[in-house]
Structures are given as C-alpha cells and as structure tokens.
N, CA and C atoms as an extended XYZ file, in Angstrom:
255
Properties=species:S:1:pos:R:3:atomname:S:1:resname:S:1:resid:I:1 pbc="F F F"
N         0.846       -1.167        0.000 N   MET     1
C         0.000        0.000        0.000 CA  MET     1
C         0.895        1.235        0.000 C   MET     1
N         0.585        2.174       -0.802 N   ALA     2
C         1.412        3.374       -0.935 CA  ALA     2
C         1.230        4.305        0.251 C   ALA     2
N         2.316        4.975        0.641 N   ASP     3
C         2.254        5.912        1.757 CA  ASP     3
C         1.351        7.093        1.464 C   ASP     3
N         1.180        7.442        0.180 N   ALA     4
C         0.433        8.628       -0.197 CA  ALA     4
C        -1.079        8.417       -0.197 C   ALA     4
N        -1.555        7.228        0.083 N   GLU     5
C        -2.992        6.993        0.076 CA  GLU     5
C        -3.669        7.790        1.179 C   GLU     5
N        -4.813        8.385        0.878 N   PRO     6
C        -5.557        9.107        1.918 CA  PRO     6
C        -5.962        8.163        3.055 C   PRO     6
N        -6.052        8.715        4.258 N   ASP     7
C        -6.370        7.903        5.434 CA  ASP     7
C        -7.667        7.120        5.284 C   ASP     7
N        -8.665        7.709        4.636 N   VAL     8
C        -9.945        7.015        4.489 CA  VAL     8
C        -9.778        5.719        3.698 C   VAL     8
N        -8.909        5.710        2.694 N   TYR     9
C        -8.654        4.487        1.936 CA  TYR     9
C        -7.900        3.472        2.779 C   TYR     9
N        -6.966        3.944        3.558 N   VAL    10
C        -6.214        3.065        4.452 CA  VAL    10
C        -7.168        2.408        5.450 C   VAL    10
N        -8.067        3.195        6.024 N   MET    11
C        -9.022        2.669        7.005 CA  MET    11
C        -9.929        1.616        6.377 C   MET    11
N       -10.465        1.893        5.202 N   GLU    12
C       -11.362        0.940        4.544 CA  GLU    12
C       -10.621       -0.321        4.118 C   GLU    12
N        -9.413       -0.164        3.628 N   HIS    13
C        -8.607       -1.320        3.235 CA  HIS    13
C        -8.310       -2.193        4.465 C   HIS    13
N        -8.001       -1.560        5.577 N   ALA    14
C        -7.711       -2.298        6.811 CA  ALA    14
C        -8.956       -3.017        7.317 C   ALA    14
N       -10.104       -2.350        7.308 N   ARG    15
C       -11.351       -2.994        7.740 CA  ARG    15
C       -11.655       -4.220        6.884 C   ARG    15
N       -11.490       -4.077        5.579 N   ALA    16
C       -11.753       -5.195        4.673 CA  ALA    16
C       -10.794       -6.357        4.948 C   ALA    16
N        -9.537       -6.039        5.178 N   ALA    17
C        -8.547       -7.083        5.459 CA  ALA    17
C        -8.887       -7.835        6.744 C   ALA    17
N        -9.318       -7.113        7.769 N   LEU    18
C        -9.677       -7.750        9.038 CA  LEU    18
C       -10.916       -8.623        8.886 C   LEU    18
N       -11.843       -8.219        8.051 N   ALA    19
C       -13.056       -9.011        7.832 CA  ALA    19
C       -12.765      -10.264        7.008 C   ALA    19
N       -11.872      -10.147        6.026 N   LYS    20
C       -11.609      -11.262        5.105 CA  LYS    20
C       -10.584      -12.257        5.621 C   LYS    20
N        -9.656      -11.820        6.451 N   ASP    21
C        -8.605      -12.717        6.919 CA  ASP    21
C        -9.205      -13.735        7.893 C   ASP    21
N        -9.024      -15.042        7.642 N   PRO    22
C        -9.628      -16.059        8.510 CA  PRO    22
C        -9.092      -16.055        9.939 C   PRO    22
N        -7.935      -15.458       10.164 N   ARG    23
C        -7.408      -15.371       11.532 CA  ARG    23
C        -8.230      -14.417       12.380 C   ARG    23
N        -8.894      -13.463       11.737 N   VAL    24
C        -9.669      -12.450       12.453 CA  VAL    24
C       -11.158      -12.617       12.160 C   VAL    24
N       -11.543      -12.449       10.902 N   ALA    25
C       -12.931      -12.604       10.442 CA  ALA    25
C       -13.932      -11.821       11.286 C   ALA    25
N       -13.598      -10.583       11.583 N   GLU    26
C       -14.480       -9.718       12.365 CA  GLU    26
C       -14.950       -8.560       11.493 C   GLU    26
N       -16.255       -8.356       11.417 N   LEU    27
C       -16.834       -7.312       10.582 CA  LEU    27
C       -17.031       -5.995       11.324 C   LEU    27
N       -17.109       -6.029       12.613 N   GLU    28
C       -17.505       -4.854       13.390 CA  GLU    28
C       -16.357       -4.121       14.068 C   GLU    28
N       -15.160       -4.209       13.534 N   LEU    29
C       -14.041       -3.502       14.141 CA  LEU    29
C       -13.928       -2.100       13.559 C   LEU    29
N       -13.600       -1.142       14.408 N   ASP    30
C       -13.419        0.242       13.982 CA  ASP    30
C       -11.933        0.501       13.778 C   ASP    30
N       -11.602        1.076       12.646 N   VAL    31
C       -10.215        1.403       12.323 CA  VAL    31
C       -10.136        2.894       12.050 C   VAL    31
N        -9.194        3.567       12.719 N   THR    32
C        -8.941        4.978       12.453 CA  THR    32
C        -7.444        5.173       12.247 C   THR    32
N        -7.117        6.232       11.543 N   VAL    33
C        -5.719        6.528       11.251 CA  VAL    33
C        -5.431        7.953       11.677 C   VAL    33
N        -4.336        8.127       12.395 N   ALA    34
C        -3.865        9.453       12.794 CA  ALA    34
C        -2.358        9.482       12.568 C   ALA    34
N        -1.949       10.315       11.630 N   ALA    35
C        -0.531       10.402       11.244 CA  ALA    35
C        -0.050        9.027       10.799 C   ALA    35
N         0.962        8.487       11.451 N   ASP    36
C         1.505        7.183       11.066 CA  ASP    36
C         1.036        6.054       11.977 C   ASP    36
N        -0.095        6.267       12.644 N   THR    37
C        -0.589        5.274       13.588 CA  THR    37
C        -1.981        4.811       13.176 C   THR    37
N        -2.189        3.502       13.266 N   VAL    38
C        -3.491        2.897       12.999 CA  VAL    38
C        -4.049        2.418       14.331 C   VAL    38
N        -5.255        2.871       14.647 N   PHE    39
C        -5.938        2.462       15.872 CA  PHE    39
C        -7.082        1.539       15.496 C   PHE    39
N        -7.215        0.443       16.215 N   VAL    40
C        -8.331       -0.467       15.973 CA  VAL    40
C        -9.014       -0.742       17.303 C   VAL    40
N       -10.353       -0.696       17.279 N   SER    41
C       -11.125       -0.954       18.496 CA  SER    41
C       -12.332       -1.805       18.136 C   SER    41
N       -12.961       -2.320       19.148 N   GLY    42
C       -14.107       -3.195       18.967 CA  GLY    42
C       -13.954       -4.403       19.873 C   GLY    42
N       -14.729       -5.431       19.581 N   THR    43
C       -14.737       -6.623       20.416 CA  THR    43
C       -14.430       -7.847       19.567 C   THR    43
N       -13.579       -8.710       20.098 N   VAL    44
C       -13.247       -9.981       19.447 CA  VAL    44
C       -13.572      -11.116       20.403 C   VAL    44
N       -13.598      -12.336       19.871 N   GLY    45
C       -14.023      -13.483       20.664 CA  GLY    45
C       -12.963      -14.155       21.510 C   GLY    45
N       -11.681      -13.855       21.264 N   SER    46
C       -10.633      -14.538       22.014 CA  SER    46
C        -9.335      -13.731       21.977 C   SER    46
N        -8.413      -14.096       22.849 N   GLU    47
C        -7.097      -13.465       22.863 CA  GLU    47
C        -6.351      -13.755       21.563 C   GLU    47
N        -6.544      -14.949       21.012 N   GLU    48
C        -5.894      -15.300       19.746 CA  GLU    48
C        -6.354      -14.371       18.625 C   GLU    48
N        -7.636      -14.085       18.589 N   ARG    49
C        -8.140      -13.166       17.561 CA  ARG    49
C        -7.635      -11.751       17.803 C   ARG    49
N        -7.547      -11.368       19.047 N   ARG    50
C        -7.027      -10.035       19.369 CA  ARG    50
C        -5.594       -9.903       18.851 C   ARG    50
N        -4.785      -10.913       19.076 N   GLN    51
C        -3.406      -10.898       18.589 CA  GLN    51
C        -3.370      -10.922       17.060 C   GLN    51
N        -4.284      -11.667       16.458 N   ALA    52
C        -4.337      -11.748       14.995 CA  ALA    52
C        -4.680      -10.396       14.374 C   ALA    52
N        -5.494       -9.603       15.053 N   VAL    53
C        -5.819       -8.252       14.564 CA  VAL    53
C        -4.532       -7.456       14.377 C   VAL    53
N        -3.682       -7.477       15.380 N   THR    54
C        -2.413       -6.759       15.307 CA  THR    54
C        -1.542       -7.321       14.187 C   THR    54
N        -1.456       -8.645       14.081 N   GLU    55
C        -0.636       -9.273       13.046 CA  GLU    55
C        -1.089       -8.870       11.643 C   GLU    55
N        -2.385       -8.939       11.400 N   VAL    56
C        -2.919       -8.611       10.073 CA  VAL    56
C        -2.615       -7.161        9.715 C   VAL    56
N        -2.828       -6.262       10.659 N   LEU    57
C        -2.578       -4.844       10.374 CA  LEU    57
C        -1.094       -4.558       10.180 C   LEU    57
N        -0.244       -5.217       10.937 N   ARG    58
C         1.204       -5.016       10.761 CA  ARG    58
C         1.680       -5.559        9.413 C   ARG    58
N         1.093       -6.664        8.973 N   GLU    59
C         1.435       -7.210        7.658 CA  GLU    59
C         0.944       -6.287        6.546 C   GLU    59
N        -0.243       -5.749        6.711 N   LEU    60
C        -0.851       -4.882        5.700 CA  LEU    60
C        -0.199       -3.509        5.646 C   LEU    60
N         0.149       -2.973        6.824 N   LEU    61
C         0.676       -1.610        6.934 CA  LEU    61
C         1.979       -1.597        7.728 C   LEU    61
N         3.031       -2.203        7.208 N   PRO    62
C         4.274       -2.328        7.976 CA  PRO    62
C         4.942       -1.001        8.300 C   PRO    62
N         4.610        0.041        7.576 N   GLU    63
C         5.222        1.348        7.808 CA  GLU    63
C         4.512        2.155        8.901 C   GLU    63
N         3.422        1.611        9.436 N   ARG    64
C         2.652        2.342       10.448 CA  ARG    64
C         2.661        1.608       11.786 C   ARG    64
N         2.530        2.373       12.844 N   GLU    65
C         2.388        1.787       14.175 CA  GLU    65
C         0.946        1.309       14.330 C   GLU    65
N         0.746        0.169       14.977 N   VAL    66
C        -0.590       -0.369       15.212 CA  VAL    66
C        -0.884       -0.312       16.705 C   VAL    66
N        -2.003        0.320       17.058 N   VAL    67
C        -2.454        0.367       18.441 CA  VAL    67
C        -3.760       -0.420       18.510 C   VAL    67
N        -3.692       -1.585       19.123 N   ASN    68
C        -4.842       -2.474       19.215 CA  ASN    68
C        -5.576       -2.195       20.525 C   ASN    68
N        -6.765       -1.622       20.401 N   GLN    69
C        -7.583       -1.295       21.571 CA  GLN    69
C        -8.807       -2.195       21.664 C   GLN    69
N        -8.741       -3.355       21.005 N   THR    70
C        -9.879       -4.263       21.043 CA  THR    70
C        -9.997       -4.903       22.416 C   THR    70
N       -11.206       -5.331       22.727 N   SER    71
C       -11.431       -6.056       23.973 CA  SER    71
C       -11.978       -7.437       23.631 C   SER    71
N       -11.899       -8.328       24.597 N   ILE    72
C       -12.348       -9.703       24.394 CA  ILE    72
C       -13.718       -9.861       25.031 C   ILE    72
N       -14.656      -10.327       24.249 N   LEU    73
C       -16.015      -10.545       24.727 CA  LEU    73
C       -16.032      -11.837       25.519 C   LEU    73
N       -16.411      -11.757       26.772 N   SER    74
C       -16.481      -12.970       27.575 CA  SER    74
C       -17.862      -13.595       27.420 C   SER    74
N       -17.897      -14.903       27.490 N   VAL    75
C       -19.137      -15.653       27.305 CA  VAL    75
C       -20.153      -15.215       28.357 C   VAL    75
N       -21.362      -14.966       27.904 N   GLY    76
C       -22.429      -14.572       28.819 CA  GLY    76
C       -22.493      -13.097       29.100 C   GLY    76
N       -21.607      -12.299       28.509 N   SER    77
C       -21.608      -10.876       28.817 CA  SER    77
C       -22.315      -10.034       27.757 C   SER    77
N       -22.890      -10.690       26.765 N   THR    78
C       -23.550       -9.914       25.720 CA  THR    78
C       -24.877       -9.360       26.226 C   THR    78
N       -25.171       -8.113       25.931 N   PRO    79
C       -26.427       -7.525       26.391 CA  PRO    79
C       -27.633       -8.156       25.705 C   PRO    79
N       -27.423       -8.798       24.562 N   ASP    80
C       -28.537       -9.409       23.838 CA  ASP    80
C       -28.725      -10.876       24.193 C   ASP    80
N       -27.999      -11.360       25.197 N   SER    81
C       -28.128      -12.769       25.546 CA  SER    81
C       -29.469      -13.022       26.226 C   SER    81
N       -29.963      -14.236       26.036 N   GLU    82
C       -31.248      -14.610       26.567 CA  GLU    82
C       -31.046      -15.718       27.574 C   GLU    82
N       -31.686      -15.614       28.701 N   ARG    83
C       -31.566      -16.637       29.733 CA  ARG    83
C       -32.610      -17.719       29.498 C   ARG    83
N       -32.167      -18.969       29.459 N   ILE    84
C       -33.070      -20.094       29.240 CA  ILE    84
C       -33.077      -20.913       30.519 C   ILE    84
N       -34.269      -21.125       31.019 N   GLU    85
C       -34.398      -21.899       32.280 CA  GLU    85
C       -35.181      -23.153       32.055 C   GLU    85
C-alpha cells in the first residue's frame, strides 16, 4: 500500500482485510488513522483473535504503528443474551 494513500482508503482497506482474513474474520471492528498510527477498536471473541488483529494490520501496513484497543467478549456478557431456564 502506498504511503500517499488518503487515510480514508487506508481505514477501509484495513477494515476489509480484518473481515476477510480467517485469523480475524471480524466485521464490526473500527479502524482509524492518525498520522503514522493505525488504531483499531471493537470486540473480538478470544485473545488469539485479538493478537491476529495486530498481526494482520502489521502485515498490511508495515510502515505504520498499530495500536490495538480491542477487547475480548467474555461468554455470557452480551447484552442481547437470553436466559433459558
């Protein structure tokens, strides 16, 4: 990816890569770019996926710093979960 690409293209390219890469496969991650830093936030299902987010972005954008602010969703903590008795 060229350094001269506008940040909006970098953000969209990164989001697409995170959604398509089987190590991550997350559609709901937020990616923002500020100067030479890429910030990613949202929720992933495991520590392995959280680490994969960083790996994918570093592979895609090796010239930029990656700040991974994702959190891990713990089982049973979803607000949309339904209790079955």
